[in-house]
């Protein structure tokens, strides 16, 4: 059966029965979790379609492996493969703190214009959690992925450009910035805000979600975060007038079939997501807020080892699914860590491809594996009576229980 490319026509993915899917194994624990996740994904597809459908994996290089083999951290062929085959998956990649190469993850997102970072956060029974009622957490975070402070527009302290900028701002605006400051620029455009919000609304409509909350810091950053909120309300009111309703219009009780659109300032959101998580459903937010929010919410349902993610350009059909945690180098090649984040990212990928049955099979196998009390070290150390299994052992268990 010759492998084929996923195509994108009329804003729809056309997925053949034997698509080529590029993958980046990742650094550190990447190879361990990739081996585990790919086995689970393949088994789910096999169980659902007995060989009629099959993924043809294509390894592409990035990170330390790419640097070792090609001298480049992110070879052009890798970007080209994701453009050609449209849907891909990746393990974590190393980013040095404070210097060296820029984040490869950020580079991938920016160069492929993967503008929506989508992070579903839900609880699986049995998983240890620091909150009393983790089963009430069921949110999907849509984080803008291309701008905000992640644009990388920074001026180093004492640099010539920095001094010139500080002087210009003092003269033209009267702003007093200390001369030894580093300065960052935070662009938030209407264009990027609205395409992100549109993705969140379309997702909420397609998945029967009840509300969308725009999380922002608009009380302080009026022309960036505040504008994100105002553009959002205006756009939703215009384009989705038949589908959404504001808090003022319904006092928090949307009529059947309508989605409530509301907003929350980021600091109170963090509090309420802990104390009243059931009030939040789909979250649409700017890049830095989204980064913090995704990890904080993941902590409520068992930590970053449990949370999947995707970076998607809905308008052009490009998507890369990924483990949301890092490379955890101290555990590299120990076959020890929790592969769930990448496994659930694989399930998200299958759902995105329309292979829903296989996606559900993975979730059900995972639910049963977690309920069995045989779990990886991160969960075992918090679950009295649990039996610790290896990364590959956990994948084997899911495969067995999904049958
Ligand atoms: P990290 O690699 O996520 O690891 C932090 C801690 O989280 C680990 O020590 C471990 O906790 C826990 N953890 C992470 N993955 C786990 C898993 N699969 N199963 C169980 N526990 C897991 O974060 P970091 O140490 O800050 O970052 C290391 C490198 O990864 C950096 O270069 C960073 O830039 C990069 N990074 C990449 C991505 C990405 O590629 N998307 C994302 C974040 C960070 P315990 O020590 O408590 O066991």
mmCIF file of N, CA, C and O in Angstrom, residues 133 136-137 139 247 262 268-281 300:
data_model
loop_
_atom_site.group_PDB
_atom_site.id
_atom_site.type_symbol
_atom_site.label_atom_id
_atom_site.label_comp_id
_atom_site.label_asym_id
_atom_site.label_seq_id
_atom_site.Cartn_x
_atom_site.Cartn_y
_atom_site.Cartn_z
ATOM 1 N N UNK A 133 -11.275 18.512 43.890
ATOM 2 C CA UNK A 133 -12.230 17.979 42.917
ATOM 3 C C UNK A 133 -11.698 18.123 41.479
ATOM 4 O O UNK A 133 -12.257 18.867 40.671
ATOM 5 N N UNK A 136 -13.639 18.223 38.114
ATOM 6 C CA UNK A 136 -14.355 19.405 37.605
ATOM 7 C C UNK A 136 -13.533 20.172 36.556
ATOM 8 O O UNK A 136 -14.013 21.130 35.974
ATOM 9 N N UNK A 137 -12.270 19.773 36.389
ATOM 10 C CA UNK A 137 -11.429 20.474 35.408
ATOM 11 C C UNK A 137 -11.628 19.821 34.042
ATOM 12 O O UNK A 137 -11.333 18.639 33.859
ATOM 13 N N UNK A 139 -11.087 21.748 30.495
ATOM 14 C CA UNK A 139 -10.942 22.987 29.717
ATOM 15 C C UNK A 139 -10.073 22.714 28.490
ATOM 16 O O UNK A 139 -9.307 21.765 28.471
ATOM 17 N N UNK A 247 -22.201 37.815 28.675
ATOM 18 C CA UNK A 247 -22.642 37.709 30.067
ATOM 19 C C UNK A 247 -23.780 38.696 30.323
ATOM 20 O O UNK A 247 -24.797 38.357 30.939
ATOM 21 N N UNK A 262 -17.262 35.359 27.543
ATOM 22 C CA UNK A 262 -16.985 36.231 28.682
ATOM 23 C C UNK A 262 -15.486 36.479 28.741
ATOM 24 O O UNK A 262 -14.732 35.947 27.917
ATOM 25 N N UNK A 268 -7.191 36.938 38.444
ATOM 26 C CA UNK A 268 -8.360 36.332 39.078
ATOM 27 C C UNK A 268 -8.698 34.995 38.401
ATOM 28 O O UNK A 268 -9.203 34.072 39.026
ATOM 29 N N UNK A 269 -8.356 34.908 37.114
ATOM 30 C CA UNK A 269 -8.588 33.627 36.435
ATOM 31 C C UNK A 269 -7.819 32.505 37.127
ATOM 32 O O UNK A 269 -8.355 31.416 37.354
ATOM 33 N N UNK A 270 -6.549 32.784 37.484
ATOM 34 C CA UNK A 270 -5.747 31.733 38.132
ATOM 35 C C UNK A 270 -6.421 31.287 39.431
ATOM 36 O O UNK A 270 -6.434 30.106 39.760
ATOM 37 N N UNK A 271 -6.975 32.253 40.168
ATOM 38 C CA UNK A 271 -7.641 31.894 41.417
ATOM 39 C C UNK A 271 -8.905 31.079 41.137
ATOM 40 O O UNK A 271 -9.135 30.026 41.712
ATOM 41 N N UNK A 272 -9.732 31.584 40.228
ATOM 42 C CA UNK A 272 -11.023 30.924 39.996
ATOM 43 C C UNK A 272 -10.875 29.572 39.297
ATOM 44 O O UNK A 272 -11.699 28.679 39.486
ATOM 45 N N UNK A 273 -9.812 29.420 38.506
ATOM 46 C CA UNK A 273 -9.597 28.116 37.861
ATOM 47 C C UNK A 273 -9.310 27.050 38.917
ATOM 48 O O UNK A 273 -9.562 25.866 38.705
ATOM 49 N N UNK A 274 -8.821 27.491 40.073
ATOM 50 C CA UNK A 274 -8.602 26.556 41.185
ATOM 51 C C UNK A 274 -9.860 26.366 42.024
ATOM 52 O O UNK A 274 -10.188 25.261 42.433
ATOM 53 N N UNK A 275 -10.561 27.489 42.283
ATOM 54 C CA UNK A 275 -11.688 27.405 43.215
ATOM 55 C C UNK A 275 -13.009 27.052 42.525
ATOM 56 O O UNK A 275 -13.885 26.463 43.148
ATOM 57 N N UNK A 276 -13.160 27.440 41.218
ATOM 58 C CA UNK A 276 -14.441 27.175 40.531
ATOM 59 C C UNK A 276 -14.185 26.715 39.095
ATOM 60 O O UNK A 276 -14.674 27.332 38.137
ATOM 61 N N UNK A 277 -13.397 25.636 38.946
ATOM 62 C CA UNK A 277 -12.977 25.235 37.588
ATOM 63 C C UNK A 277 -14.149 24.909 36.675
ATOM 64 O O UNK A 277 -14.045 25.045 35.456
ATOM 65 N N UNK A 278 -15.282 24.501 37.268
ATOM 66 C CA UNK A 278 -16.431 24.105 36.435
ATOM 67 C C UNK A 278 -17.012 25.299 35.670
ATOM 68 O O UNK A 278 -17.783 25.119 34.740
ATOM 69 N N UNK A 279 -16.604 26.524 36.045
ATOM 70 C CA UNK A 279 -17.132 27.701 35.331
ATOM 71 C C UNK A 279 -16.351 28.012 34.056
ATOM 72 O O UNK A 279 -16.676 28.946 33.340
ATOM 73 N N UNK A 280 -15.281 27.252 33.808
ATOM 74 C CA UNK A 280 -14.469 27.525 32.625
ATOM 75 C C UNK A 280 -14.456 26.336 31.682
ATOM 76 O O UNK A 280 -14.423 25.181 32.116
ATOM 77 N N UNK A 281 -14.462 26.654 30.406
ATOM 78 C CA UNK A 281 -14.592 25.618 29.392
ATOM 79 C C UNK A 281 -13.505 25.841 28.333
ATOM 80 O O UNK A 281 -12.363 25.446 28.521
ATOM 81 N N UNK A 300 -3.295 20.598 37.938
ATOM 82 C CA UNK A 300 -4.516 20.166 38.622
ATOM 83 C C UNK A 300 -4.943 18.756 38.209
ATOM 84 O O UNK A 300 -5.706 18.103 38.898
#
